[in-house]
PDB file of C-alpha atoms in Angstrom:
ATOM      1  CA  MET A  98     184.889 139.664 -74.798  1.00 66.00           C
ATOM      2  CA  GLY A  99     187.660 138.334 -77.059  1.00 85.00           C
ATOM      3  CA  LYS A 100     189.005 135.311 -77.023  1.00 94.00           C
ATOM      4  CA  VAL A 101     192.886 135.437 -76.338  1.00 97.00           C
ATOM      5  CA  VAL A 102     195.473 132.783 -77.240  1.00 98.00           C
ATOM      6  CA  MET A 103     198.711 132.348 -74.873  1.00 97.00           C
ATOM      7  CA  ILE A 104     201.238 129.648 -76.411  1.00 97.00           C
ATOM      8  CA  SER A 105     204.559 129.143 -75.276  1.00 97.00           C
ATOM      9  CA  GLN A 106     207.784 129.568 -77.109  1.00 98.00           C
ATOM     10  CA  ASN A 107     211.214 130.291 -76.280  1.00 96.00           C
ATOM     11  CA  SER A 108     213.421 130.810 -79.334  1.00 97.00           C
ATOM     12  CA  TYR A 109     213.440 132.844 -82.044  1.00 98.00           C
ATOM     13  CA  ASN A 110     214.364 130.068 -84.552  1.00 98.00           C
ATOM     14  CA  TYR A 111     212.275 131.197 -87.571  1.00 98.00           C
ATOM     15  CA  GLU A 112     210.437 127.923 -88.278  1.00 98.00           C
ATOM     16  CA  GLN A 113     209.103 126.735 -84.526  1.00 98.00           C
ATOM     17  CA  VAL A 114     207.905 130.556 -84.740  1.00 98.00           C
ATOM     18  CA  ARG A 115     206.192 129.888 -87.622  1.00 98.00           C
ATOM     19  CA  SER A 116     204.908 126.795 -86.698  1.00 98.00           C
ATOM     20  CA  ARG A 117     203.485 127.414 -83.156  1.00 98.00           C
ATOM     21  CA  MET A 118     202.259 130.929 -84.410  1.00 98.00           C
ATOM     22  CA  LYS A 119     200.034 129.217 -87.220  1.00 98.00           C
ATOM     23  CA  GLU A 120     198.876 126.512 -84.679  1.00 98.00           C
ATOM     24  CA  MET A 121     198.004 129.974 -82.260  1.00 98.00           C
ATOM     25  CA  ILE A 122     196.062 131.896 -84.988  1.00 98.00           C
ATOM     26  CA  GLY A 123     194.590 128.250 -85.595  1.00 98.00           C
ATOM     27  CA  LEU A 124     192.970 128.179 -82.564  1.00 97.00           C
ATOM     28  CA  LEU A 125     191.281 131.584 -83.635  1.00 97.00           C
ATOM     29  CA  GLY A 126     189.921 130.206 -86.741  1.00 97.00           C
ATOM     30  CA  GLY A 127     193.354 130.551 -88.991  1.00 98.00           C
ATOM     31  CA  MET A 128     194.751 133.201 -90.864  1.00 98.00           C
ATOM     32  CA  ASP A 129     192.082 132.359 -93.787  1.00 97.00           C
ATOM     33  CA  ASN A 130     189.515 134.482 -91.183  1.00 97.00           C
ATOM     34  CA  PHE A 131     191.438 137.395 -90.614  1.00 98.00           C
ATOM     35  CA  VAL A 132     192.673 137.691 -94.547  1.00 98.00           C
ATOM     36  CA  LYS A 133     190.936 137.179 -97.610  1.00 98.00           C
ATOM     37  CA  PRO A 134     192.957 136.644-101.158  1.00 98.00           C
ATOM     38  CA  GLY A 135     194.268 140.057-102.577  1.00 98.00           C
ATOM     39  CA  GLU A 136     193.395 142.188 -99.678  1.00 98.00           C
ATOM     40  CA  ARG A 137     196.131 144.854 -98.558  1.00 98.00           C
ATOM     41  CA  VAL A 138     197.407 144.048 -95.002  1.00 98.00           C
ATOM     42  CA  LEU A 139     198.991 146.144 -93.088  1.00 98.00           C
ATOM     43  CA  ILE A 140     201.596 144.453 -90.758  1.00 98.00           C
ATOM     44  CA  LYS A 141     201.866 146.908 -87.637  1.00 98.00           C
ATOM     45  CA  PRO A 142     205.136 146.323 -85.326  1.00 98.00           C
ATOM     46  CA  ASN A 143     206.278 147.924 -82.673  1.00 97.00           C
ATOM     47  CA  LEU A 144     209.134 150.364 -84.610  1.00 97.00           C
ATOM     48  CA  LEU A 145     210.096 152.865 -81.913  1.00 94.00           C
ATOM     49  CA  SER A 146     213.878 153.426 -82.793  1.00 95.00           C
ATOM     50  CA  ALA A 147     216.752 152.164 -84.674  1.00 96.00           C
ATOM     51  CA  SER A 148     217.472 149.307 -82.394  1.00 96.00           C
ATOM     52  CA  LYS A 149     218.988 145.965 -82.850  1.00 97.00           C
ATOM     53  CA  PRO A 150     216.605 143.053 -82.102  1.00 98.00           C
ATOM     54  CA  SER A 151     218.747 142.106 -79.179  1.00 97.00           C
ATOM     55  CA  LYS A 152     217.578 145.020 -77.245  1.00 96.00           C
ATOM     56  CA  ARG A 153     213.902 144.223 -77.086  1.00 97.00           C
ATOM     57  CA  ILE A 154     213.406 147.196 -77.639  1.00 96.00           C
ATOM     58  CA  THR A 155     211.476 146.882 -80.936  1.00 97.00           C
ATOM     59  CA  THR A 156     209.351 143.800 -82.346  1.00 98.00           C
ATOM     60  CA  ASP A 157     211.554 140.953 -83.594  1.00 98.00           C
ATOM     61  CA  PRO A 158     211.697 140.218 -87.190  1.00 98.00           C
ATOM     62  CA  VAL A 159     211.310 136.723 -87.220  1.00 98.00           C
ATOM     63  CA  ILE A 160     207.522 137.513 -85.482  1.00 98.00           C
ATOM     64  CA  VAL A 161     207.448 139.656 -88.609  1.00 98.00           C
ATOM     65  CA  LYS A 162     208.377 137.549 -91.193  1.00 98.00           C
ATOM     66  CA  ALA A 163     206.175 134.375 -89.857  1.00 98.00           C
ATOM     67  CA  ALA A 164     203.014 136.638 -89.636  1.00 98.00           C
ATOM     68  CA  ALA A 165     203.686 138.370 -92.977  1.00 98.00           C
ATOM     69  CA  SER A 166     204.469 134.541 -94.376  1.00 98.00           C
ATOM     70  CA  LEU A 167     201.002 133.573 -92.999  1.00 98.00           C
ATOM     71  CA  VAL A 168     199.268 136.454 -94.521  1.00 98.00           C
ATOM     72  CA  LEU A 169     201.234 135.334 -97.949  1.00 98.00           C
ATOM     73  CA  GLU A 170     199.786 131.974 -97.556  1.00 98.00           C
ATOM     74  CA  ALA A 171     196.253 132.985 -97.094  1.00 98.00           C
ATOM     75  CA  GLY A 172     196.547 134.928-100.371  1.00 98.00           C
ATOM     76  CA  GLY A 173     196.880 138.417 -98.671  1.00 98.00           C
ATOM     77  CA  CYS A 174     199.251 141.569 -99.702  1.00 98.00           C
ATOM     78  CA  PRO A 175     201.050 142.168 -96.654  1.00 98.00           C
ATOM     79  CA  PHE A 176     203.290 145.456 -96.213  1.00 98.00           C
ATOM     80  CA  ILE A 177     205.472 146.299 -92.906  1.00 98.00           C
ATOM     81  CA  GLY A 178     204.536 149.405 -92.057  1.00 98.00           C
ATOM     82  CA  ASP A 179     205.308 152.354 -88.957  1.00 97.00           C
ATOM     83  CA  SER A 180     206.435 155.783 -88.238  1.00 95.00           C
ATOM     84  CA  PRO A 181     209.283 156.237 -85.852  1.00 92.00           C
ATOM     85  CA  ALA A 182     209.118 159.456 -84.112  1.00 83.00           C
ATOM     86  CA  LEU A 183     212.772 160.365 -83.756  1.00 82.00           C
ATOM     87  CA  GLU A 184     215.107 158.988 -86.136  1.00 91.00           C
ATOM     88  CA  PRO A 185     214.947 158.094 -90.113  1.00 94.00           C
ATOM     89  CA  PHE A 186     212.741 155.463 -91.167  1.00 96.00           C
ATOM     90  CA  SER A 187     215.501 153.614 -93.655  1.00 97.00           C
ATOM     91  CA  LYS A 188     217.641 153.925 -90.147  1.00 98.00           C
ATOM     92  CA  VAL A 189     214.852 152.599 -87.830  1.00 98.00           C
ATOM     93  CA  ALA A 190     213.934 149.628 -91.453  1.00 98.00           C
ATOM     94  CA  ALA A 191     217.837 148.623 -91.618  1.00 98.00           C
ATOM     95  CA  GLU A 192     218.485 147.820 -87.781  1.00 98.00           C
ATOM     96  CA  THR A 193     215.692 146.260 -86.377  1.00 98.00           C
ATOM     97  CA  GLY A 194     215.604 143.827 -89.325  1.00 98.00           C
ATOM     98  CA  MET A 195     212.648 144.867 -91.113  1.00 98.00           C
ATOM     99  CA  GLU A 196     214.220 145.662 -94.589  1.00 98.00           C
ATOM    100  CA  LYS A 197     215.880 142.201 -94.582  1.00 98.00           C
ATOM    101  CA  VAL A 198     212.095 140.934 -93.811  1.00 98.00           C
ATOM    102  CA  GLY A 199     210.740 142.796 -96.760  1.00 98.00           C
ATOM    103  CA  ARG A 200     214.047 141.630 -98.728  1.00 98.00           C
ATOM    104  CA  GLU A 201     213.377 137.884 -98.133  1.00 98.00           C
ATOM    105  CA  LEU A 202     210.045 137.854 -98.504  1.00 98.00           C
ATOM    106  CA  GLY A 203     209.439 140.299-101.511  1.00 98.00           C
ATOM    107  CA  ILE A 204     207.128 142.747-100.116  1.00 98.00           C
ATOM    108  CA  PRO A 205     207.260 146.686 -98.935  1.00 98.00           C
ATOM    109  CA  VAL A 206     208.699 147.822 -95.966  1.00 98.00           C
ATOM    110  CA  ARG A 207     207.225 151.307 -95.774  1.00 97.00           C
ATOM    111  CA  GLU A 208     207.294 154.537 -93.509  1.00 97.00           C
ATOM    112  CA  LEU A 209     203.739 155.622 -92.494  1.00 97.00           C
ATOM    113  CA  THR A 210     203.071 158.983 -93.910  1.00 95.00           C
ATOM    114  CA  ASP A 211     200.618 161.224 -95.023  1.00 95.00           C
ATOM    115  CA  PRO A 212     198.170 162.082 -92.397  1.00 93.00           C
ATOM    116  CA  VAL A 213     194.879 162.032 -92.372  1.00 92.00           C
ATOM    117  CA  GLN A 214     192.192 162.931 -89.731  1.00 90.00           C
ATOM    118  CA  VAL A 215     189.874 159.816 -88.762  1.00 85.00           C
ATOM    119  CA  ARG A 216     186.221 160.063 -88.546  1.00 77.00           C
ATOM    120  CA  SER A 217     185.480 159.820 -84.784  1.00 72.00           C
ATOM    121  CA  GLY A 218     182.501 157.797 -83.162  1.00 72.00           C
ATOM    122  CA  LYS A 219     180.054 158.953 -80.643  1.00 73.00           C
ATOM    123  CA  ASP A 220     182.525 157.143 -77.924  1.00 79.00           C
ATOM    124  CA  PHE A 221     185.595 158.936 -79.196  1.00 80.00           C
ATOM    125  CA  ARG A 222     186.991 161.784 -76.602  1.00 82.00           C
ATOM    126  CA  PHE A 223     189.033 163.408 -78.907  1.00 81.00           C
ATOM    127  CA  ARG A 224     187.385 164.444 -82.346  1.00 77.00           C
ATOM    128  CA  ASN A 225     190.841 165.790 -84.130  1.00 81.00           C
ATOM    129  CA  ILE A 226     193.030 162.622 -84.576  1.00 89.00           C
ATOM    130  CA  GLU A 227     195.179 161.775 -87.544  1.00 91.00           C
ATOM    131  CA  ILE A 228     196.428 158.931 -88.823  1.00 93.00           C
ATOM    132  CA  SER A 229     198.655 157.771 -91.731  1.00 96.00           C
ATOM    133  CA  SER A 230     197.003 157.790 -94.633  1.00 96.00           C
ATOM    134  CA  SER A 231     198.280 153.678 -95.387  1.00 96.00           C
ATOM    135  CA  VAL A 232     196.658 152.628 -92.667  1.00 97.00           C
ATOM    136  CA  LEU A 233     193.245 153.742 -93.585  1.00 94.00           C
ATOM    137  CA  ASP A 234     193.693 152.050 -97.089  1.00 95.00           C
ATOM    138  CA  ALA A 235     194.577 149.218 -96.001  1.00 98.00           C
ATOM    139  CA  ASP A 236     191.833 146.773 -96.229  1.00 98.00           C
ATOM    140  CA  VAL A 237     193.212 144.611 -92.957  1.00 98.00           C
ATOM    141  CA  VAL A 238     195.531 145.269 -90.299  1.00 98.00           C
ATOM    142  CA  ILE A 239     197.323 142.871 -87.935  1.00 98.00           C
ATOM    143  CA  ASN A 240     199.457 144.787 -85.026  1.00 98.00           C
ATOM    144  CA  ILE A 241     202.014 143.033 -83.482  1.00 98.00           C
ATOM    145  CA  PRO A 242     203.418 144.717 -80.708  1.00 98.00           C
ATOM    146  CA  LYS A 243     206.267 143.667 -78.224  1.00 97.00           C
ATOM    147  CA  LEU A 244     206.091 143.070 -74.589  1.00 97.00           C
ATOM    148  CA  LYS A 245     207.432 145.825 -72.510  1.00 96.00           C
ATOM    149  CA  THR A 246     207.325 148.343 -69.775  1.00 94.00           C
ATOM    150  CA  HIS A 247     206.406 151.575 -70.118  1.00 91.00           C
ATOM    151  CA  CYS A 248     207.396 154.513 -67.934  1.00 86.00           C
ATOM    152  CA  GLN A 249     203.885 156.383 -68.039  1.00 85.00           C
ATOM    153  CA  MET A 250     201.321 154.030 -69.254  1.00 83.00           C
ATOM    154  CA  LEU A 251     202.829 150.849 -66.938  1.00 85.00           C
ATOM    155  CA  LEU A 252     202.846 148.602 -70.119  1.00 90.00           C
ATOM    156  CA  THR A 253     203.295 148.251 -73.916  1.00 88.00           C
ATOM    157  CA  LEU A 254     200.925 145.750 -75.637  1.00 93.00           C
ATOM    158  CA  GLY A 255     198.487 145.451 -78.537  1.00 94.00           C
ATOM    159  CA  VAL A 256     196.639 148.632 -78.020  1.00 95.00           C
ATOM    160  CA  LYS A 257     199.567 151.021 -77.348  1.00 94.00           C
ATOM    161  CA  ASN A 258     201.370 150.012 -80.309  1.00 95.00           C
ATOM    162  CA  LEU A 259     198.622 151.500 -82.511  1.00 96.00           C
ATOM    163  CA  PHE A 260     200.213 155.044 -81.102  1.00 93.00           C
ATOM    164  CA  GLY A 261     202.846 154.348 -84.307  1.00 92.00           C
ATOM    165  CA  THR A 262     200.298 155.363 -86.732  1.00 95.00           C
ATOM    166  CA  VAL A 263     200.045 158.758 -86.233  1.00 94.00           C
ATOM    167  CA  VAL A 264     202.592 160.332 -88.006  1.00 92.00           C
ATOM    168  CA  ALA A 265     206.550 161.021 -87.050  1.00 77.00           C
ATOM    169  CA  GLN A 266     206.390 164.333 -84.834  1.00 75.00           C
ATOM    170  CA  ARG A 267     202.702 164.904 -84.482  1.00 77.00           C
ATOM    171  CA  LYS A 268     203.418 162.047 -81.259  1.00 78.00           C
ATOM    172  CA  ALA A 269     204.859 164.999 -79.614  1.00 74.00           C
ATOM    173  CA  GLU A 270     202.210 167.363 -80.044  1.00 79.00           C
ATOM    174  CA  TRP A 271     200.096 164.456 -78.587  1.00 75.00           C
ATOM    175  CA  HIS A 272     202.654 163.614 -75.539  1.00 69.00           C
ATOM    176  CA  TYR A 273     202.369 167.242 -75.267  1.00 66.00           C
ATOM    177  CA  ARG A 274     198.537 167.809 -75.495  1.00 78.00           C
ATOM    178  CA  VAL A 275     197.659 165.314 -72.847  1.00 76.00           C
ATOM    179  CA  GLY A 276     200.983 165.733 -70.395  1.00 76.00           C
ATOM    180  CA  LEU A 277     201.173 163.470 -67.486  1.00 76.00           C
ATOM    181  CA  ASP A 278     197.879 162.393 -67.299  1.00 85.00           C
ATOM    182  CA  ARG A 279     197.270 158.662 -67.984  1.00 85.00           C
ATOM    183  CA  ASP A 280     194.020 158.557 -68.180  1.00 90.00           C
ATOM    184  CA  LEU A 281     193.424 160.999 -70.978  1.00 90.00           C
ATOM    185  CA  PHE A 282     196.524 159.144 -72.929  1.00 89.00           C
ATOM    186  CA  ALA A 283     194.568 155.485 -72.275  1.00 91.00           C
ATOM    187  CA  SER A 284     191.453 157.428 -73.855  1.00 92.00           C
ATOM    188  CA  LEU A 285     193.287 158.787 -76.566  1.00 91.00           C
ATOM    189  CA  HIS A 286     194.802 155.227 -77.229  1.00 92.00           C
ATOM    190  CA  LEU A 287     191.293 153.608 -77.079  1.00 93.00           C
ATOM    191  CA  ASP A 288     190.141 156.221 -79.416  1.00 92.00           C
ATOM    192  CA  ILE A 289     193.329 155.424 -82.151  1.00 94.00           C
ATOM    193  CA  TYR A 290     192.633 151.661 -81.595  1.00 94.00           C
ATOM    194  CA  GLN A 291     188.921 152.023 -82.685  1.00 92.00           C
ATOM    195  CA  ALA A 292     189.542 154.357 -85.904  1.00 92.00           C
ATOM    196  CA  ILE A 293     191.547 151.510 -86.915  1.00 95.00           C
ATOM    197  CA  GLY A 294     189.981 148.716 -85.643  1.00 95.00           C
ATOM    198  CA  PRO A 295     192.966 145.678 -86.111  1.00 98.00           C
ATOM    199  CA  ALA A 296     191.889 142.538 -87.548  1.00 98.00           C
ATOM    200  CA  LEU A 297     194.258 140.531 -85.607  1.00 98.00           C
ATOM    201  CA  THR A 298     196.860 141.334 -82.533  1.00 98.00           C
ATOM    202  CA  ILE A 299     199.949 138.917 -82.333  1.00 98.00           C
ATOM    203  CA  LEU A 300     201.965 139.904 -78.919  1.00 98.00           C
ATOM    204  CA  ASP A 301     205.661 139.246 -79.219  1.00 98.00           C
ATOM    205  CA  GLY A 302     206.599 138.121 -75.356  1.00 98.00           C
ATOM    206  CA  ILE A 303     209.429 135.461 -76.552  1.00 98.00           C
ATOM    207  CA  TRP A 304     211.394 138.315 -74.993  1.00 98.00           C
ATOM    208  CA  GLY A 305     210.057 141.571 -73.822  1.00 97.00           C
ATOM    209  CA  MET A 306     212.038 144.195 -72.100  1.00 96.00           C
ATOM    210  CA  GLU A 307     211.197 145.658 -68.403  1.00 95.00           C
ATOM    211  CA  GLY A 308     212.563 148.838 -66.862  1.00 93.00           C
ATOM    212  CA  HIS A 309     212.157 152.583 -68.306  1.00 89.00           C
ATOM    213  CA  GLY A 310     210.341 151.817 -71.009  1.00 87.00           C
ATOM    214  CA  PRO A 311     209.401 152.166 -73.755  1.00 91.00           C
ATOM    215  CA  GLY A 312     212.773 152.841 -74.993  1.00 90.00           C
ATOM    216  CA  ASN A 313     215.359 152.008 -71.897  1.00 89.00           C
ATOM    217  CA  GLY A 314     215.008 148.766 -70.247  1.00 93.00           C
ATOM    218  CA  ASP A 315     217.007 145.055 -69.521  1.00 96.00           C
ATOM    219  CA  PRO A 316     215.636 142.485 -71.996  1.00 97.00           C
ATOM    220  CA  ARG A 317     213.785 139.486 -70.622  1.00 97.00           C
ATOM    221  CA  ASN A 318     212.830 136.003 -71.459  1.00 97.00           C
ATOM    222  CA  PHE A 319     208.953 135.415 -71.274  1.00 97.00           C
ATOM    223  CA  GLY A 320     208.911 132.805 -73.833  1.00 98.00           C
ATOM    224  CA  LEU A 321     205.189 133.401 -74.952  1.00 97.00           C
ATOM    225  CA  MET A 322     203.468 134.402 -77.604  1.00 98.00           C
ATOM    226  CA  ALA A 323     200.019 135.549 -77.887  1.00 98.00           C
ATOM    227  CA  ALA A 324     197.240 136.681 -80.441  1.00 98.00           C
ATOM    228  CA  SER A 325     193.378 137.973 -79.938  1.00 98.00           C
ATOM    229  CA  GLY A 326     190.955 139.483 -82.859  1.00 97.00           C
ATOM    230  CA  ASP A 327     190.129 141.828 -79.885  1.00 96.00           C
ATOM    231  CA  ALA A 328     193.594 143.801 -78.688  1.00 95.00           C
ATOM    232  CA  LEU A 329     191.475 144.773 -75.352  1.00 92.00           C
TER     233      LEU A 329
END
């Protein structure tokens, strides 16, 4: 089992978040342990919808900016990417603050498109999973989920967040295929997680959301960040 670091942080003050995040990742060996100079690094937040950060539905842009800046400091080449299921990516990127983060740091913010079939392992439940080629082309994936509830899976955390690498409307096809079978849906998430193998997961739990998630609920302050090389 991988090491998990949890750290107290109550606000989205950028300098505080960056300092605490660096301290937290330092307990896992530092960002240099996950990113080498010149590597292409996909930073994968939760960008479920075109929601303002104050709704607490999506990963806060301060968390993403701090993580991306640490990747740059390690010599990596980060880009922010996700594939919202329903709304135009440009609108989602603007409302969630990701477009601004990209502009401030001078890094790309990209929609995850171009689905390709992943190579399935012997332990996979599903054999025809397709995710964005941008994910597979990245040298490193840093997974940045939001702490919130989910009406079917109970919680959205590190493993569930990677369902966002399934391109756009194909998510709906998978929802239709697995129906309300929670165990089957969990198996799909595990297959996607194994196929991607993110190097690092950083959880935004400073403010989370509880209620009828993933898109409806009330903000709640949990006052924490967490990180691990093993999202499970």
